Coordinates of C-alpha atoms (C1' of nucleotides) in Angstrom, one line a residue:
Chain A
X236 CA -25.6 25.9 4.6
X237 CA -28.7 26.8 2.9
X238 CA -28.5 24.7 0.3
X239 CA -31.2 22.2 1.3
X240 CA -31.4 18.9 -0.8
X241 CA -29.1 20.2 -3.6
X242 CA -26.1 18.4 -3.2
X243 CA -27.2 15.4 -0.9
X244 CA -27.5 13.0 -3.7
X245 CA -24.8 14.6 -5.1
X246 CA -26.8 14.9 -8.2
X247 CA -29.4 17.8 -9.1
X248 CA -32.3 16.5 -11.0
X249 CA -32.3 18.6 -14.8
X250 CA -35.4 19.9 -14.0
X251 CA -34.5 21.6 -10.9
X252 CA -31.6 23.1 -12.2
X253 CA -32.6 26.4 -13.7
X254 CA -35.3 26.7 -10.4
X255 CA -32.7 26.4 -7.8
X256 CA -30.5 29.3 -9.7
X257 CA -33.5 31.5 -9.4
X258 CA -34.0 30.6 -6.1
X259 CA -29.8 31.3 -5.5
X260 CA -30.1 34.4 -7.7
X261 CA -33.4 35.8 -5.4
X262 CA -31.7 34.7 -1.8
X263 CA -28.6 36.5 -2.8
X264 CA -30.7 39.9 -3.0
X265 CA -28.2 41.8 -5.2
X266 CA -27.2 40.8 -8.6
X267 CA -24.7 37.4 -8.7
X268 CA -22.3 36.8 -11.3
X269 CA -22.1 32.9 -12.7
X270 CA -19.5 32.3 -11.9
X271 CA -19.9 34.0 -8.2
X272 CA -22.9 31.0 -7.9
X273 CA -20.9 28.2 -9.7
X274 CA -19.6 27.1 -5.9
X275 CA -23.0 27.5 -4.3
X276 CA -25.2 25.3 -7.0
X277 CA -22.3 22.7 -7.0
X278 CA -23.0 22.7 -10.3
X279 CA -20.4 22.8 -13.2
X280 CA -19.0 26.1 -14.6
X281 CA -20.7 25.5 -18.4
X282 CA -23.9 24.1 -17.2
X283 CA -24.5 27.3 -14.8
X284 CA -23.4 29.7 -17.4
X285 CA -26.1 27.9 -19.8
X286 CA -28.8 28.4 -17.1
X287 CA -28.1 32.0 -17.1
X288 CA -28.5 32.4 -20.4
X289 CA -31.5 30.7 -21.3
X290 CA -33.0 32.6 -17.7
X291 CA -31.8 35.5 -19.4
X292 CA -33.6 34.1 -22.8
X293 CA -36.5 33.6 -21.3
X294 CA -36.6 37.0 -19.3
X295 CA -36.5 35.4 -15.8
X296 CA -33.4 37.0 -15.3
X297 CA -32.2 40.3 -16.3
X298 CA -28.7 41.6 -16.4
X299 CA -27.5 44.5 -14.4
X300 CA -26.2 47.4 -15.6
X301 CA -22.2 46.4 -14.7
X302 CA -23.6 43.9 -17.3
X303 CA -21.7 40.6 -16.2
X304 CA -24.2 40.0 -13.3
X305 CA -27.8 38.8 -13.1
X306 CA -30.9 39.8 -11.0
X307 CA -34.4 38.8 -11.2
X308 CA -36.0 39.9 -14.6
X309 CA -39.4 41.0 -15.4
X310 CA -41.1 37.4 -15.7
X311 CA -39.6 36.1 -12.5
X312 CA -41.1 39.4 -10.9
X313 CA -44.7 38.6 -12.9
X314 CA -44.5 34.9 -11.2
X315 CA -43.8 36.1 -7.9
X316 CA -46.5 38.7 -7.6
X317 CA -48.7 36.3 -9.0
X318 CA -47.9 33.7 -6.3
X319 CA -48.2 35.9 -3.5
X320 CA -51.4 37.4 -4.6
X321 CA -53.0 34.0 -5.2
X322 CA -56.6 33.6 -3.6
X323 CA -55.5 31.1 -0.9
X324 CA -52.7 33.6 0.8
X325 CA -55.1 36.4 0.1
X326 CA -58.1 34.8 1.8
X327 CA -55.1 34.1 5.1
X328 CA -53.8 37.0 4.3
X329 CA -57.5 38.8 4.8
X330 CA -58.7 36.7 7.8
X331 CA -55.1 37.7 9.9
X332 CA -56.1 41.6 8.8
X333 CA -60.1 41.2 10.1
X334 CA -58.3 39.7 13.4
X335 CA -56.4 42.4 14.0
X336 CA -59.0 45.1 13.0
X337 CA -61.9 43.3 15.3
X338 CA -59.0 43.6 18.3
X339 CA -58.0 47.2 17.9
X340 CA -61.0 49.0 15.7
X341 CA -59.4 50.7 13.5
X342 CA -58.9 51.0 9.9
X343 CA -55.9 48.6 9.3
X344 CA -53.3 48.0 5.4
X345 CA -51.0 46.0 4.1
X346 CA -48.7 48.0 1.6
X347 CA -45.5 47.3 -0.1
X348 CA -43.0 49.2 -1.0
X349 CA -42.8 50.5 -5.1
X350 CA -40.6 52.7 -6.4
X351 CA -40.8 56.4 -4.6
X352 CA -44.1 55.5 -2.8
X353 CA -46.0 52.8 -0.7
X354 CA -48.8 50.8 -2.5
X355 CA -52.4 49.7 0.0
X356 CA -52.5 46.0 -1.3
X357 CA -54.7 44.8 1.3
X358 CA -57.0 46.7 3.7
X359 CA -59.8 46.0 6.3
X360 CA -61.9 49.1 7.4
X361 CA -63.5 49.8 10.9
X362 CA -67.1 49.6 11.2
X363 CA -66.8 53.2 12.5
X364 CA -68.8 55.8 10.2
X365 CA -65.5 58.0 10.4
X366 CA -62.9 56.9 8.1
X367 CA -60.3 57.8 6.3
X368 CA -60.1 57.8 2.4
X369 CA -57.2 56.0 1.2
X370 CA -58.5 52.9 -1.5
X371 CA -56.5 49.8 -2.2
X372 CA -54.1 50.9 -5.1
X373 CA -53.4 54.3 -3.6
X374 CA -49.8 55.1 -3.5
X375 CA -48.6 57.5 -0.7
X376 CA -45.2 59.0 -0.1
X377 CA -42.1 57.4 1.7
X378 CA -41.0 60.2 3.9
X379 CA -44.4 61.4 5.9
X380 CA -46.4 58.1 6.4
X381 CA -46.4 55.3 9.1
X382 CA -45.8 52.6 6.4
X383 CA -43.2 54.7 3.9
X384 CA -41.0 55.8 7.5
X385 CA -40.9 51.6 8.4
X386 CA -39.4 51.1 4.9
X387 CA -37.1 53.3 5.3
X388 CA -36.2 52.8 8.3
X389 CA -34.9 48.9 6.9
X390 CA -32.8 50.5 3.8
X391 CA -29.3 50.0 4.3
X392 CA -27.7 53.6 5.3
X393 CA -26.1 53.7 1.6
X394 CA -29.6 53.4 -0.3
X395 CA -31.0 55.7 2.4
X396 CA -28.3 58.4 1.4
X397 CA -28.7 58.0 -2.0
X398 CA -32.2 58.3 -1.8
X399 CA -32.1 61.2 0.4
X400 CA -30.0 63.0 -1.6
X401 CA -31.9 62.6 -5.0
X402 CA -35.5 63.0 -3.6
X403 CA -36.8 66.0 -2.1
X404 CA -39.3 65.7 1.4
X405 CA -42.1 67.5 0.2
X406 CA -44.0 69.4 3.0
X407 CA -47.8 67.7 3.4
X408 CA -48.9 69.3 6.3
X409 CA -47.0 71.6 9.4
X410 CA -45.6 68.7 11.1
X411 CA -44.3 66.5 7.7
X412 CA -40.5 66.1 8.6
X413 CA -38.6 67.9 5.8
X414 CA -35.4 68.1 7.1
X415 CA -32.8 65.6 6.3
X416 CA -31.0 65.0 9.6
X417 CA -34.2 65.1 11.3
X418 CA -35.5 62.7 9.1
X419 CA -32.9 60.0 9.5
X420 CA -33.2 60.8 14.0
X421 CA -36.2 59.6 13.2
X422 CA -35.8 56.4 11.4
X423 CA -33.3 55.5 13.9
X424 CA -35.5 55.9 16.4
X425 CA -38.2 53.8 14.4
X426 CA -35.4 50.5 13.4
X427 CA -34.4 50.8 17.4
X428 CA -38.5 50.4 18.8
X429 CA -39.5 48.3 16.0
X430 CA -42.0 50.5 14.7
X431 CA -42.9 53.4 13.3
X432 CA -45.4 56.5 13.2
X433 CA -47.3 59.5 11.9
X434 CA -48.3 61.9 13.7
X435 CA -50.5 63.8 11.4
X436 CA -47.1 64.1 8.7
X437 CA -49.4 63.4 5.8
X438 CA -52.7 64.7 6.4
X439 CA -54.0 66.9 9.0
X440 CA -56.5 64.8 11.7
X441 CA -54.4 61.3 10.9
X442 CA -52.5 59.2 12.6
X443 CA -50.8 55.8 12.0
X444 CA -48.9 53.5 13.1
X445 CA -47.0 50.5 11.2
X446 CA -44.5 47.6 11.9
X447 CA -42.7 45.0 9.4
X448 CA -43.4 42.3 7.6
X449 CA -40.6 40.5 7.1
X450 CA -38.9 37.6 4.5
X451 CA -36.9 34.8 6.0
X452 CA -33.6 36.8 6.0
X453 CA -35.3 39.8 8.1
X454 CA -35.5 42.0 5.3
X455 CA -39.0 43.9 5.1
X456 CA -41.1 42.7 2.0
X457 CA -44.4 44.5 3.2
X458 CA -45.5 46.7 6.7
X459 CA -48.4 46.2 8.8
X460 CA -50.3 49.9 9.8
X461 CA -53.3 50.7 11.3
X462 CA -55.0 54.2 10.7
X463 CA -56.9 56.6 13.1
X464 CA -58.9 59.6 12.8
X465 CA -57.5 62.1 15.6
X466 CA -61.4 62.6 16.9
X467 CA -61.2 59.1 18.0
X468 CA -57.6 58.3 18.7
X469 CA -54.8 60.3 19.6
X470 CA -51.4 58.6 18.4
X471 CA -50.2 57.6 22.4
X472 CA -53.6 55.2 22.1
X473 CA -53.0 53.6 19.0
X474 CA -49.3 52.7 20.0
X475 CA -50.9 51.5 23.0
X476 CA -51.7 48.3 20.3
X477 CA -48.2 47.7 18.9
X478 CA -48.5 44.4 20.6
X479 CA -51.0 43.1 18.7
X480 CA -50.0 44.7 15.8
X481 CA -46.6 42.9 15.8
X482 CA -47.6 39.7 16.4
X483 CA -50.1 39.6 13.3
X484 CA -47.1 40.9 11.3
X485 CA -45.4 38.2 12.7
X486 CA -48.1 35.4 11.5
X487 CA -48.0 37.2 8.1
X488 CA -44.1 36.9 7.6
X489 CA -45.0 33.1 8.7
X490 CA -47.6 33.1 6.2
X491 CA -45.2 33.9 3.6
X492 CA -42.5 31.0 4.5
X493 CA -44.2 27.9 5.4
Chain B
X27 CA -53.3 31.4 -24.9
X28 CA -50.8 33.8 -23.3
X29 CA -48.2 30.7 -24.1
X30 CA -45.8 33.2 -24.8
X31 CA -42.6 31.4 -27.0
X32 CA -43.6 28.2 -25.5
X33 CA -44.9 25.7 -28.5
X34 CA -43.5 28.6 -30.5
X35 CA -40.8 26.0 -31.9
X36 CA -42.4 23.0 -30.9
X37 CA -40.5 22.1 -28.5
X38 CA -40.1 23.6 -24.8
X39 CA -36.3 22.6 -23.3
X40 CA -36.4 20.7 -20.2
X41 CA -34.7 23.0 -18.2
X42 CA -37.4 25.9 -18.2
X43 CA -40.6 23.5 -17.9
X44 CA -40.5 22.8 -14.3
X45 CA -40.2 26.8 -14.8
X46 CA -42.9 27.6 -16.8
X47 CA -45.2 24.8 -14.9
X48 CA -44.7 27.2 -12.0
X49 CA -45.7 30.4 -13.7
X50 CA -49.0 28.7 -14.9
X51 CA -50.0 28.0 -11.5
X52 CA -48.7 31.2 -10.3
X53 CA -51.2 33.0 -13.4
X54 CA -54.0 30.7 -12.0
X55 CA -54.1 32.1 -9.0
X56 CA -56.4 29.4 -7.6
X57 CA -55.9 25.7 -6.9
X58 CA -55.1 23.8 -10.4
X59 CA -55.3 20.3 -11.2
X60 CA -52.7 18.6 -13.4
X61 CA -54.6 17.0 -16.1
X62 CA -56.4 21.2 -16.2
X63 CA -52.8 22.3 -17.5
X64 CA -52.4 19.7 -19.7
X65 CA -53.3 21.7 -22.4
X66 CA -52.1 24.9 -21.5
X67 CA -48.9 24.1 -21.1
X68 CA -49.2 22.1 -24.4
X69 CA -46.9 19.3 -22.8
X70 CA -47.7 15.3 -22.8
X71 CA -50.0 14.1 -19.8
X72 CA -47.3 11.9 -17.5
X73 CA -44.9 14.7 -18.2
X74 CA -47.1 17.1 -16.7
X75 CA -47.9 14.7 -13.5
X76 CA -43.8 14.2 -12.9
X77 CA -43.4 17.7 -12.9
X78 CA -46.0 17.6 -10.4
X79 CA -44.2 14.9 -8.4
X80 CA -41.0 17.0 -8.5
X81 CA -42.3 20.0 -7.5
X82 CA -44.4 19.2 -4.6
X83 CA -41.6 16.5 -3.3
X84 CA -39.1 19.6 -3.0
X85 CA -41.6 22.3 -1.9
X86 CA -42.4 24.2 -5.4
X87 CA -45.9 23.4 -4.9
X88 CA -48.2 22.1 -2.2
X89 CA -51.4 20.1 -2.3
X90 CA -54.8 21.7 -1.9
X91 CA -57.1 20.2 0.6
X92 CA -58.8 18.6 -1.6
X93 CA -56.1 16.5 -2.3
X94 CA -55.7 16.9 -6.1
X95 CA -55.2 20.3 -7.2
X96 CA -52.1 22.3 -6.1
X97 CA -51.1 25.9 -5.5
X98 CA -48.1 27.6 -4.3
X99 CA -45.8 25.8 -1.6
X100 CA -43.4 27.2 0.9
X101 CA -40.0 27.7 -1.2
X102 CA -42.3 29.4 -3.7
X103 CA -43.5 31.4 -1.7
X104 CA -40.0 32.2 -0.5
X105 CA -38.4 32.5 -3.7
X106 CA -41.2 35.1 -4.6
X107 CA -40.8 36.8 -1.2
X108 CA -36.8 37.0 -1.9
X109 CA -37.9 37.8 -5.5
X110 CA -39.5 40.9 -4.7
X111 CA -37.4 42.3 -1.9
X112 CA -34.1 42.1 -3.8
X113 CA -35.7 44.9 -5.9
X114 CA -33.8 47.9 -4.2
X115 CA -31.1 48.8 -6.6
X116 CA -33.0 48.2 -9.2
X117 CA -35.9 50.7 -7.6
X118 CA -33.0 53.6 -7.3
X119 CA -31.7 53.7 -11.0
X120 CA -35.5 53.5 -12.2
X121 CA -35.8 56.8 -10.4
X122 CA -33.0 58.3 -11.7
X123 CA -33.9 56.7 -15.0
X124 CA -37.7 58.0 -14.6
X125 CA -36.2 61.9 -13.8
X126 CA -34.8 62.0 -17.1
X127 CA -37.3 60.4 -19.0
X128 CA -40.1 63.1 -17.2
X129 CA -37.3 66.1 -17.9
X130 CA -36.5 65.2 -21.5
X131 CA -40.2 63.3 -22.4
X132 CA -38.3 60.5 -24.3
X133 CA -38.5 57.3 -23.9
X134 CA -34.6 56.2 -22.4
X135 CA -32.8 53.3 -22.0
X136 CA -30.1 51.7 -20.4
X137 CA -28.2 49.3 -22.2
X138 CA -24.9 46.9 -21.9
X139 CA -22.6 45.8 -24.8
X140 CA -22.6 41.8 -25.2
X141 CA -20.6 40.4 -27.9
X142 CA -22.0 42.2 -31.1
X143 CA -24.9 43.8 -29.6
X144 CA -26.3 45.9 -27.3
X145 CA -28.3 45.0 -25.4
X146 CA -31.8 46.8 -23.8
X147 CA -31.8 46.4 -20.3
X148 CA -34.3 48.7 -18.6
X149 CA -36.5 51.1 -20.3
X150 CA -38.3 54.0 -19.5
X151 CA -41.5 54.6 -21.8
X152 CA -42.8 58.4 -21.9
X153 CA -46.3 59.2 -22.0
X154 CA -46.5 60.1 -25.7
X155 CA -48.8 58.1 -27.4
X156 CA -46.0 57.5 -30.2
X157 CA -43.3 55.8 -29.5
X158 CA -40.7 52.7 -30.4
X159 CA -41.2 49.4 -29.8
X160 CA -37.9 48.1 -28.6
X161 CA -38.5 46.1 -25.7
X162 CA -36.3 45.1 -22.7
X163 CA -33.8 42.2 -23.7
X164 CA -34.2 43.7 -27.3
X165 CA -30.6 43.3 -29.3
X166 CA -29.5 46.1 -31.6
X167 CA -26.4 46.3 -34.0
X168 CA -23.2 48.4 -32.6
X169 CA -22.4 50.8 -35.6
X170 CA -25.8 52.2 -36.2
X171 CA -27.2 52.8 -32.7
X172 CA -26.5 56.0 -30.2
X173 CA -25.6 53.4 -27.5
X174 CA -23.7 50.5 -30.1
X175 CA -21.3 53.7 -31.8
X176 CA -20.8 55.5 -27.6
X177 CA -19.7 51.6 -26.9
X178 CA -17.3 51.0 -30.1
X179 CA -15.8 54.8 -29.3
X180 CA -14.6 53.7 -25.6
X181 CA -13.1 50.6 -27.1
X182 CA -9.3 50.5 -27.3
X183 CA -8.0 51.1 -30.8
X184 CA -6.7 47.3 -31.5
X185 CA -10.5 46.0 -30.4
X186 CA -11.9 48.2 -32.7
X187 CA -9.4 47.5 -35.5
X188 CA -10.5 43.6 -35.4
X189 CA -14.0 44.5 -34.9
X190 CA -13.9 46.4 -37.6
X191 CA -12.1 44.2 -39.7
X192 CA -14.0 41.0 -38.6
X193 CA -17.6 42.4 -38.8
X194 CA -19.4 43.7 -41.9
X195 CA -21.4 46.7 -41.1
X196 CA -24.4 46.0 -42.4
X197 CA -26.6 48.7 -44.0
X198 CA -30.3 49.4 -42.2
X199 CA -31.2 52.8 -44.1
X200 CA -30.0 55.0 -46.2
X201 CA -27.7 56.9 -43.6
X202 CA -26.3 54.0 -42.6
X203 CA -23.1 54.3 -42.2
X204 CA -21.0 51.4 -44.0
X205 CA -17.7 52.7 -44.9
X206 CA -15.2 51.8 -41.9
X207 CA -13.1 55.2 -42.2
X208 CA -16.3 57.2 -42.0
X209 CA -17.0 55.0 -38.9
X210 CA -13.7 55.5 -37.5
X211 CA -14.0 59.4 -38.1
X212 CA -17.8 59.7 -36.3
X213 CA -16.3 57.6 -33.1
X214 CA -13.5 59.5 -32.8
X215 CA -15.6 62.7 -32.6
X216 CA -18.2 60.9 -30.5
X217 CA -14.9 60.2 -28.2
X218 CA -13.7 63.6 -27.9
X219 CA -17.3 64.9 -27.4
X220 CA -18.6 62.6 -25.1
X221 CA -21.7 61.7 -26.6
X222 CA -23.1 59.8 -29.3
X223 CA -25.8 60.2 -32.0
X224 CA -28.3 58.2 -34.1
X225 CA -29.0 59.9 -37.1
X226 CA -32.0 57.6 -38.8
X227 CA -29.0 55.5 -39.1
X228 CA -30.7 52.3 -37.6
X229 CA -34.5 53.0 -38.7
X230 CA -36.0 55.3 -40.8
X231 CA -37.6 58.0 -38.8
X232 CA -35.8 57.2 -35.4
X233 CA -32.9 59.5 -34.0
X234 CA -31.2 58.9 -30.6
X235 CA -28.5 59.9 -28.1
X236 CA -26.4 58.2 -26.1
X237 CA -23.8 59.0 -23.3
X238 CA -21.8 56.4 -20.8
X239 CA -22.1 54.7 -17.7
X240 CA -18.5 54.3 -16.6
X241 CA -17.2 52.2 -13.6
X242 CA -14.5 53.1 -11.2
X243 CA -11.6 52.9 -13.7
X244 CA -13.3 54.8 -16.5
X245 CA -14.5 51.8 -18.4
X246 CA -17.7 51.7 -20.3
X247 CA -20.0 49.5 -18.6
X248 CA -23.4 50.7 -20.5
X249 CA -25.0 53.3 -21.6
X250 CA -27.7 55.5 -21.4
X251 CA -29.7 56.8 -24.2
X252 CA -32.8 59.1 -25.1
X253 CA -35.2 58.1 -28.5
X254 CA -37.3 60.0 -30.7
X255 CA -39.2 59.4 -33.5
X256 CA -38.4 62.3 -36.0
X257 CA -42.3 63.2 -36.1
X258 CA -42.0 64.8 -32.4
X259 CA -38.3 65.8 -32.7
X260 CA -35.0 66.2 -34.6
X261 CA -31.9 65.4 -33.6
X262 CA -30.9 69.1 -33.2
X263 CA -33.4 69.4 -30.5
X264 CA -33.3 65.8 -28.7
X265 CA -29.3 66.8 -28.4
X266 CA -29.9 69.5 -26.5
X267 CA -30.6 67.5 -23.4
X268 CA -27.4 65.8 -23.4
X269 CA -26.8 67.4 -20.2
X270 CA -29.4 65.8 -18.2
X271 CA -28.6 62.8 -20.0
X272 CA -24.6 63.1 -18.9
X273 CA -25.6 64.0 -15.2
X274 CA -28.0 60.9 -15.0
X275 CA -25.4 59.0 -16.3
X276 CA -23.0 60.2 -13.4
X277 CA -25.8 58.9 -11.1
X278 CA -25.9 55.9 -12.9
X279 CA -22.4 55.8 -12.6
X280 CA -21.7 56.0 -9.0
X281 CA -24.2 53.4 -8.2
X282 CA -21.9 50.8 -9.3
X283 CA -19.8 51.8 -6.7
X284 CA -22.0 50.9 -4.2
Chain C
dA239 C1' 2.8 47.0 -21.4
dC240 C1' 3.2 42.4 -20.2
dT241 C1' 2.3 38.3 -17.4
dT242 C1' -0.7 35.7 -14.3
dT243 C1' -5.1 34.6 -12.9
dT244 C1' -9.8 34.1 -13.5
dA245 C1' -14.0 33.8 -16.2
dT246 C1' -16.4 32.3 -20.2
dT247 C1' -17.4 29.4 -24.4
dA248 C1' -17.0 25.1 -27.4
dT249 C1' -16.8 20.2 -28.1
dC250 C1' -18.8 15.7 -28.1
dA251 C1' -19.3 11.0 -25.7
dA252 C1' -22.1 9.7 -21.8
dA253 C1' -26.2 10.1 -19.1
dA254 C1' -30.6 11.5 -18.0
dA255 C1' -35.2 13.1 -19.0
dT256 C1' -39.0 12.6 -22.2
dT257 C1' -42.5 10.4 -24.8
dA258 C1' -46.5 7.6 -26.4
dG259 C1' -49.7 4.4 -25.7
dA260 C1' -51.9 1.6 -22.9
dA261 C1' -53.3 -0.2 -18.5
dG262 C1' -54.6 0.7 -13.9
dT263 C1' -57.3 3.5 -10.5
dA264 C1' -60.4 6.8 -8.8
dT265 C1' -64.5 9.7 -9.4
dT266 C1' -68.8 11.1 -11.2
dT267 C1' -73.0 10.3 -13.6
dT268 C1' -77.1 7.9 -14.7
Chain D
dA117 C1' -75.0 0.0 -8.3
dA118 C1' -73.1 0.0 -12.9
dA119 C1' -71.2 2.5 -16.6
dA120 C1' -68.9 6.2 -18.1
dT121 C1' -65.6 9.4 -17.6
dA122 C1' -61.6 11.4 -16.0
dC123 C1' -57.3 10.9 -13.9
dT124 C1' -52.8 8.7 -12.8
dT125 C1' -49.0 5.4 -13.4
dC126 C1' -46.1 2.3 -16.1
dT127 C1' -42.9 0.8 -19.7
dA128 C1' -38.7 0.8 -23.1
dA129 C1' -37.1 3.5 -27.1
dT130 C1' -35.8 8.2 -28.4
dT131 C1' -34.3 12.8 -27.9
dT132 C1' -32.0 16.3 -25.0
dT133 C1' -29.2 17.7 -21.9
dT134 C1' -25.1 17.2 -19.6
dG135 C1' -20.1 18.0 -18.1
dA136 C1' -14.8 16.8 -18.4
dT137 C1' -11.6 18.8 -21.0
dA138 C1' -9.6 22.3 -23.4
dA139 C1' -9.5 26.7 -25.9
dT140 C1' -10.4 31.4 -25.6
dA141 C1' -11.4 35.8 -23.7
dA142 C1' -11.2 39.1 -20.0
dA143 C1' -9.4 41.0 -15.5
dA144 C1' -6.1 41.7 -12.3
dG145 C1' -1.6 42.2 -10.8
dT146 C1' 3.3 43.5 -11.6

DNA sequence: ACTTTTATTATCAAAAATTAGAAGTATTTT
DNA sequence: AAAATACTTCTAATTTTTGATAATAAAAGT
């Protein structure tokens, strides 16, 4: 179905070829065999297995460690960040964040997910002489914060073990969730409502709540939070503007698809 | 100037230019005109302007206001999007990966056997200042590497007889080891040991280990290896870690279950 | 261990994309 | 407003890439 103009013509023009596989190779999420995408290119068994080599050549593919299947290698991962963090999207990007800070005054991110920890990529502050400290760059942990509890929240249960069970929940402040089962009451909670929080898990006086931002297959690429000082919000008023909250994270997804 | 192998030979292949016409505009970050990658991309003017053509007419790229420069376009965008959020396996095993390389401080690898080489696949650098440049998609002989001599000692006996008879084995240093019943000996220990060793056999003044990554049925799928340069350690001491090195592997292992 | 099935690689005539130079068109400068 | 400059399109010969077939290798099944 998703295979757009591909096989209308019945013919795929050369110089499409290897851009389509990428684009195969990216949709599929987990790494494809050849001969696993020979059938959904409609292209012919030595011609694809070509394209994945010279991809792998090239380094825009990368094979995986069962070492017969392919996933995104480090060039295809350079272009990509480069094309999301090009000035137009930014500039969007930006204005949809000042919208949403002007509405709900408060300190507001975009972070992505990388490695153990969340990345700030974007972030609009309040006008507010109170603020909280947290720069562009700064990488917080998965387990105790608004943004790192929404990511988890969207791993499939397997990862989530596995990641549970290698990585400890270090203890940030009284009221940081170290306790496995706990933990994972909680995310359920937070995939169930649609969004998640922190109630002072990471640093005493904070509070923060975040929802997806999601790719065209619903899987989260990036989360929307916004960020309070306790002396001017307690957590039950900042949920109070999950609405708005949602709905720019909905024009953000959009911004990244069409 | 960052034109990486592309004039390298004179010639850029048809298939990767549509490719690499992407990544340029991706790089620029900004709106770019046509005849303003000309140059960069070191390809003839109408080429440049039908790769233009294609990639706006299927979605690759889209037109600036301005009507002549062009920037990302939906499936880009997309593809990038997909790109990055198929990154979760990967993200586990570079944690397990980046345990072992802050436990042992070497720089470890994960590699997969492909025809007569091995073959880097991810790479974890440590923080020493002094270390081997080797990098990802790097191909390495079998009979004088940790990970090449682990992957020969798994094979059955038969492959390794016509491997051994069809390939010479070529001498890199002076401990090198050429003589195929020497060969045979050191993999049958490496077998019953379960780990194998780089003696400065490959490059003067480099030692290595290297254990397995097995799947479900045993088999060697890759494997995993520590490096040293002889200045910071022997092989004596680097061996001593093969235990963190086995249980990561076991990590490593399980994954591919998944 | 052996057979069957599936995946990958090699070959080479046929097909498609590329190229260069020049001509046509728009845009900017004077 | 005219000239200069930069950009885009056109063409047919040339170079590359392609893909049906078949050989080989690897996995799966018995």
């Amino acid at each position: 179905m998703p295979n757009d103009m591909a096989d209308q013509k019945g013919q795929i023009p050369t110089n499409l070829r290897l851009l389509l596989l990428l684009e195969e190779v990216a949709r599929a999420g987990v790494p494809v065999t050849p001969a696993g995408l020979v059938e959904a290119l409609g292209l012919p068994k030595p011609t694809v297995h070509r394209l994945f080599n010279t991809a792998e050549e090239e380094g825009f593919l990368q094979r995986d460690i069962d070492g017969r299947s392919y996933g995104p290698g480090p060039r295809l991962r350079r272009l990509s960040v480069n094309t999301l963090s090009s000035q137009r999207l930014r500039t969007l990007r930006l204005s949809i964040l000042t919208e949403v800070v002007e509405q709900m005054d408060e300190t507001c991110n975009i972070s992505v997910p990388d490695r153990e920890h969340m990345v700030y990529l974007e972030r609009i502050e309040t006008k507010w002489p109170l603020r909280i400290q947290l720069p562009v760059g700064t990488r917080v942990p998965l387990h105790c914060t608004a943004s790192g509890k929404m990511y988890l929240s969207s791993l499939n249960p397997r990862y989530l073990d596995r990641y549970l069970a290698t990585h400890k929940l270090e203890q940030h402040t009284s009221k940081t969730i170290t306790d496995v089962a706990a933990l994972k009451a909680e995310l359920s909670k937070t995939r169930k409502r649609g969004y998640s929080t922190d109630d002072e898990e990471f640093m005493y006086g904070m509070v923060a709540v975040a929802v997806a931002i999601v790719d065209d297959q619903g899987r989260l690429v990036s989360t929307l939070s916004a960020h309070s000082p306790l002396q001017r919000n307690n957590l039950v008023k900042i949920t109070e503007n999950i609405g708005t909250l949602k709905s720019a994270a909905e024009k953000l997804s959009d911004l990244l698809l069409t």
